[in-house]
């Protein structure tokens, strides 16, 4: 999944655990899109996503056969229906939005209504009559953690998973890579046009209405800088845009992770550059794996990756974080990156990031560190 239509308007939705999340605001800003079939269909049409979950369930059918499954955020019900088709004895399919009604209908129409029990409500509040053997969920947002839905999966796991139960997916990783892209040039151009337009507005307002708006220029610039240059950009990149070694910046074991472990992500990585290029951005993406647990391994490990792929992308794409200014790099150079990502104070489902990059040329020359703030909204 990947959505959050009202990011800009989501300012009041609580913070990362310090303040309780206002449920009504969260419904208005976050859950509302998921109530549309239009949006569920977008996810159902993502072939990479669908193939991975389908293989994960059916090639690991022994994990499901005769077992009790909890589908966290069932949406249209697809993962619950597959779990039933793979032989589950019982599937609890929990969905917060009215999409629950469609899921119920779909389970009925596909002959598994006796196995799939759709429960409308948040998984945090749900009461189940028994513990479960498997938790399946598609909780991943842009750059894995946007939307913070994994918190709900952790809550469900701690409340309902049996001690020897398994998580689908079982593991997740976040990646960063140095890339070349023209996206920044376009954004800088758009930013300059917006600021030129503001100058004309200031002149006109003085001329025609006798008020000098210049006192607001700084704030207008900051607002637009954030929008054009400091917000990450969705893109499905071509692998040849990746100009150095991608690095893992976070690994999550879904069976043991805690909310504290994912509330903040900090990493220091070195990326070696493999060609002469203009390093204009970093790209972030994720992958998840379905491999059961050490105690209860799967039959076949399945990977769902959202890395750049020449054969097409996913609806998650990658997130592009512009570097200002871009750097000229050569084969053999190293870029050290210090990365941090915390939840936005205004909305716990959005992320504030900071990148500090330091270029060490192969020749030994070290460039000064440059820090960039970025927003994943
Ligand atoms: N499982 C479906 C839908 C994934 S989208 C599929 O794979 O196609 C994630 C769904 O989880 C959305 O429909 C959203 O409304 C639901 N959701 C998110 N957080 C939830 C929570 N805490 N409790 C119940 N449902 C939740």
XYZ file of C-alpha atoms and ligand atoms in Angstrom:
403
model
C 0.000 0.000 0.000
C 1.100 3.539 -0.401
C -1.168 6.439 0.043
C -1.814 9.567 2.018
C -3.732 11.973 -0.113
C -4.168 14.732 2.369
C -0.600 14.968 3.521
C -0.641 18.751 3.430
C -3.867 18.949 5.369
C -2.874 16.338 7.888
C -1.260 18.722 10.276
C -3.341 17.895 13.300
C -3.050 14.164 13.431
C -0.955 13.602 16.523
C 2.697 12.683 16.923
C 5.019 9.758 17.336
C 3.726 8.427 20.567
C 4.439 11.533 22.614
C 0.926 12.819 21.999
C -1.943 10.384 21.469
C -3.140 10.169 17.885
C -6.530 11.767 17.365
C -8.508 8.892 15.837
C -11.024 11.067 14.031
C -8.326 13.150 12.420
C -6.409 9.992 11.503
C -9.536 8.639 9.814
C -10.097 11.856 7.907
C -6.495 12.128 6.736
C -5.237 8.600 6.444
C -7.860 5.886 6.299
C -10.290 7.716 4.019
C -8.562 6.845 0.708
C -8.545 3.170 1.516
C -12.339 3.164 1.486
C -12.250 3.676 -2.304
C -12.190 0.659 -4.630
C -10.319 2.918 -7.023
C -7.396 3.029 -4.622
C -7.527 -0.660 -3.692
C -7.455 -1.457 -7.416
C -4.236 0.507 -7.817
C -2.595 -1.870 -5.351
C -4.295 -4.906 -6.884
C -2.846 -3.919 -10.280
C 0.736 -3.761 -8.997
C 2.030 -6.988 -10.542
C 5.289 -7.069 -8.596
C 3.402 -6.731 -5.314
C 0.689 -9.212 -6.288
C 3.077 -11.853 -7.643
C 5.229 -11.665 -4.524
C 2.361 -12.073 -2.045
C 0.710 -14.735 -4.212
C 3.932 -16.763 -4.377
C 4.612 -16.167 -0.696
C 1.258 -17.694 0.254
C 0.932 -20.530 -2.261
C 4.545 -21.680 -2.316
C 4.480 -21.744 1.454
C 1.071 -23.375 1.726
C 2.175 -25.588 4.676
C 2.307 -22.408 6.780
C -1.365 -21.842 5.984
C -2.874 -25.313 5.747
C -5.235 -25.925 8.661
C -3.947 -22.743 10.374
C -5.507 -19.587 11.804
C -4.504 -16.407 9.991
C -4.896 -12.712 10.826
C -4.844 -10.303 7.880
C -4.031 -6.834 9.225
C -5.689 -4.237 6.987
C -7.427 -6.610 4.607
C -8.631 -3.874 2.220
C -10.395 -5.684 -0.614
C -9.730 -8.973 1.178
C -7.263 -10.335 -1.352
C -4.659 -11.686 1.097
C -7.352 -13.213 3.301
C -8.930 -14.964 0.312
C -5.565 -16.337 -0.811
C -4.881 -17.550 2.720
C -8.206 -19.417 2.675
C -7.480 -20.831 -0.790
C -4.104 -22.044 0.501
C -5.933 -24.094 3.125
C -6.315 -21.910 6.219
C -8.866 -23.185 8.717
C -9.867 -19.655 9.724
C -8.888 -16.168 8.550
C -9.662 -13.047 10.563
C -9.616 -10.184 8.070
C -9.519 -6.864 9.903
C -10.156 -3.619 8.051
C -10.689 -0.168 9.509
C -12.672 1.350 6.643
C -15.956 0.551 4.925
C -13.904 -1.434 2.429
C -14.655 -4.231 4.918
C -18.089 -4.606 3.323
C -16.566 -5.140 -0.113
C -14.097 -7.646 1.342
C -16.992 -9.581 2.871
C -18.793 -9.606 -0.447
C -15.676 -10.726 -2.289
C -15.049 -13.576 0.168
C -18.658 -14.699 -0.309
C -18.462 -14.490 -4.104
C -15.268 -16.548 -4.066
C -16.697 -19.297 -1.895
C -14.584 -18.725 1.216
C -17.063 -16.844 3.422
C -17.115 -19.783 5.872
C -13.373 -19.342 6.440
C -12.781 -15.599 6.030
C -14.371 -13.546 8.775
C -14.176 -9.859 7.943
C -14.148 -7.637 11.005
C -14.535 -3.905 10.550
C -12.467 -1.927 13.042
C -8.900 -1.028 13.785
C -6.663 -3.941 14.629
C -5.664 -2.129 17.820
C -9.245 -2.462 19.093
C -10.267 -5.826 17.698
C -11.006 -8.813 19.940
C -10.398 -12.275 18.470
C -11.684 -15.538 19.934
C -8.303 -17.244 19.558
C -4.601 -16.644 18.881
C -3.281 -16.979 15.342
C -0.523 -18.961 13.599
C 0.138 -16.437 10.843
C -0.095 -12.663 10.546
C -0.185 -11.467 6.970
C -0.260 -7.808 6.076
C 0.667 -5.403 3.351
C 1.653 -2.470 5.510
C 4.526 -0.907 3.577
C 4.409 2.762 2.620
C 6.757 4.851 0.520
C 10.349 4.197 1.613
C 8.896 1.452 3.803
C 7.901 3.393 6.886
C 5.782 6.279 5.604
C 2.222 5.865 6.916
C 3.571 4.167 10.087
C 1.224 1.231 9.581
C 3.814 -1.232 10.833
C 2.962 0.045 14.341
C -0.454 -1.594 13.905
C 1.124 -4.861 12.754
C 3.398 -4.871 15.811
C 0.379 -4.282 18.034
C -1.505 -7.145 16.350
C 1.521 -9.448 16.672
C 2.002 -8.727 20.353
C -1.672 -9.295 21.080
C -2.569 -12.227 18.838
C 0.375 -14.183 17.410
C 1.111 -17.564 18.969
C 4.695 -17.953 20.307
C 5.652 -20.136 17.328
C 3.662 -18.080 14.823
C 5.050 -16.532 11.630
C 4.906 -13.117 10.032
C 4.176 -12.501 6.334
C 6.381 -10.684 5.384
C 8.991 -11.742 7.910
C 11.765 -9.232 7.194
C 12.158 -5.762 5.699
C 15.072 -3.580 4.621
C 15.542 0.040 3.633
C 18.075 1.018 0.984
C 19.820 4.212 -0.122
C 21.770 4.674 -3.340
C 23.562 7.488 -5.163
C 21.820 8.357 -8.432
C 21.864 10.665 -11.431
C 18.608 12.279 -12.483
C 17.337 15.362 -14.248
C 14.454 15.699 -11.800
C 16.300 18.307 -9.728
C 16.867 20.597 -12.740
C 13.170 20.582 -13.464
C 12.298 21.258 -9.838
C 14.824 24.132 -9.609
C 13.367 25.597 -12.799
C 9.831 25.350 -11.381
C 11.035 26.942 -8.153
C 12.654 29.868 -10.046
C 9.466 30.396 -12.065
C 7.409 30.444 -8.862
C 9.742 33.020 -7.294
C 9.708 35.214 -10.451
C 5.945 35.085 -10.330
C 6.067 36.160 -6.670
C 8.248 39.188 -7.573
C 5.691 40.287 -10.155
C 2.941 39.838 -7.586
C 4.860 42.010 -5.077
C 5.317 44.755 -7.704
C 1.681 44.624 -8.843
C 0.272 44.661 -5.336
C 2.360 47.748 -4.541
C 1.389 49.451 -7.804
C -2.320 48.729 -7.808
C -3.215 48.279 -4.151
C -0.572 50.279 -2.262
C 0.672 47.487 -0.021
C 4.242 46.189 0.004
C 4.163 42.392 0.245
C 7.938 42.042 0.395
C 7.854 41.295 4.116
C 6.447 37.876 3.158
C 9.045 37.041 0.495
C 11.250 35.073 2.872
C 8.369 32.936 4.100
C 7.108 32.384 0.561
C 10.573 31.296 -0.531
C 10.880 28.870 2.397
C 7.453 27.394 1.641
C 8.373 26.864 -2.002
C 11.834 25.573 -1.272
C 10.250 22.913 0.900
C 7.720 22.021 -1.767
C 10.025 21.948 -4.806
C 13.459 21.089 -3.459
C 13.121 19.490 -0.042
C 10.226 17.127 -0.581
C 11.153 13.690 -1.827
C 10.009 12.903 -5.354
C 8.259 9.712 -6.400
C 9.921 8.057 -9.378
C 10.460 4.661 -10.948
C 14.141 4.954 -11.822
C 16.046 2.971 -14.425
C 18.837 0.878 -12.881
C 21.417 2.718 -15.014
C 20.626 5.864 -13.029
C 22.151 4.210 -9.971
C 25.811 5.283 -10.085
C 27.213 3.561 -7.004
C 26.802 0.787 -4.524
C 23.370 0.839 -2.813
C 23.538 0.492 0.973
C 21.177 -1.052 3.496
C 20.296 1.547 6.126
C 17.793 -0.434 8.182
C 16.894 -4.069 8.711
C 13.723 -5.126 10.435
C 12.820 -8.542 11.776
C 9.026 -8.359 11.748
C 8.784 -11.017 14.438
C 10.729 -9.061 17.042
C 10.747 -5.375 15.999
C 9.351 -2.804 18.417
C 7.831 0.597 17.687
C 10.833 2.192 19.410
C 13.107 0.529 16.864
C 11.296 2.063 13.920
C 10.271 5.426 15.313
C 13.638 6.795 14.262
C 16.031 5.484 11.671
C 19.670 6.545 11.835
C 22.479 5.249 9.695
C 25.992 6.027 8.542
C 26.974 4.430 5.275
C 29.676 4.769 2.663
C 28.749 4.363 -0.965
C 31.425 3.716 -3.555
C 30.872 5.425 -6.886
C 31.235 3.253 -9.965
C 31.281 5.790 -12.810
C 31.983 9.380 -13.723
C 28.671 11.155 -13.259
C 26.775 14.012 -11.705
C 25.561 12.817 -8.325
C 22.338 14.789 -8.162
C 20.304 12.824 -5.651
C 20.011 9.833 -3.392
C 17.259 7.327 -3.931
C 15.516 5.350 -1.228
C 13.561 2.138 -1.580
C 12.787 -1.037 0.352
C 12.397 -4.748 0.040
C 10.602 -7.303 2.162
C 11.149 -11.024 2.452
C 8.883 -13.916 3.236
C 10.980 -16.600 4.871
C 9.010 -17.637 7.956
C 10.982 -17.722 11.189
C 14.098 -19.514 12.405
C 11.832 -21.805 14.425
C 9.335 -22.233 11.623
C 11.001 -21.557 8.258
C 9.111 -21.319 4.986
C 9.388 -23.764 2.101
C 10.616 -21.124 -0.325
C 11.880 -17.633 0.398
C 10.081 -14.957 -1.620
C 11.340 -11.409 -2.118
C 9.335 -8.310 -2.916
C 11.698 -5.558 -3.997
C 10.936 -1.992 -5.011
C 14.475 -1.353 -6.304
C 14.895 0.290 -9.730
C 14.020 -2.294 -12.345
C 14.274 -1.951 -16.107
C 11.273 -4.231 -16.600
C 8.928 -1.875 -14.798
C 8.288 -0.626 -11.344
C 5.868 -0.848 -8.487
C 3.296 1.641 -7.259
C 5.782 2.471 -4.487
C 8.495 3.445 -6.972
C 11.544 4.940 -5.289
C 11.843 8.168 -3.343
C 14.316 10.660 -4.802
C 16.062 13.024 -2.357
C 17.698 15.908 -4.219
C 21.206 16.995 -3.288
C 21.786 20.721 -3.600
C 24.223 21.366 -5.135
C 24.853 18.190 -7.164
C 28.369 16.738 -6.953
C 30.712 15.724 -9.759
C 31.910 12.248 -8.933
C 34.250 9.718 -10.481
C 34.753 5.997 -10.369
C 36.389 5.037 -7.090
C 35.176 8.063 -5.103
C 33.388 7.404 -1.826
C 30.375 9.282 -0.497
C 29.785 9.096 3.236
C 26.193 9.616 4.216
C 24.789 10.247 7.680
C 21.075 9.726 7.549
C 18.289 10.294 10.012
C 14.559 9.922 9.661
C 12.055 10.825 12.367
C 8.303 11.139 12.325
C 6.917 14.553 11.595
C 5.738 16.337 14.750
C 2.550 17.407 12.996
C 1.627 13.988 11.579
C 3.101 10.742 12.843
C 2.508 9.076 9.456
C 4.891 11.460 7.618
C 8.676 11.652 7.928
C 11.328 14.358 8.373
C 14.775 13.418 7.181
C 18.276 14.776 7.243
C 21.178 13.733 5.015
C 24.772 14.812 5.530
C 26.961 13.905 2.586
C 30.730 14.076 2.428
C 32.585 13.300 -0.776
C 35.997 11.653 -0.544
C 37.607 11.616 -3.941
C 39.819 8.724 -4.974
C 42.644 11.293 -5.257
C 42.411 11.838 -1.477
C 40.638 15.217 -1.687
C 37.882 15.565 0.886
C 34.946 17.893 0.276
C 33.222 19.675 3.159
C 30.135 18.001 4.576
C 26.795 19.285 3.272
C 23.567 18.762 5.211
C 20.176 18.653 3.511
C 16.786 18.459 5.172
C 14.150 16.447 3.350
C 10.477 15.706 3.857
C 8.641 12.530 2.962
C 5.062 13.755 2.695
N -4.346 -6.127 2.269
C -4.824 -5.352 1.159
C -4.849 -3.849 1.447
C -3.518 -3.234 1.795
S -3.622 -1.484 2.064
C -4.004 -5.670 -0.057
O -2.913 -6.201 0.119
O -4.424 -5.374 -1.171
C -3.673 -1.381 3.808
C -5.071 -1.501 4.382
O -4.936 -1.539 5.783
C -5.985 -0.335 4.073
O -7.196 -0.811 3.537
C -6.193 0.365 5.419
O -7.482 0.921 5.568
C -5.966 -0.787 6.392
N -5.464 -0.414 7.706
C -4.403 0.377 7.994
N -4.196 0.463 9.324
C -5.160 -0.311 9.904
C -5.492 -0.619 11.254
N -4.774 -0.117 12.265
N -6.532 -1.436 11.490
C -7.270 -1.938 10.462
N -7.030 -1.666 9.169
C -5.980 -0.872 8.882
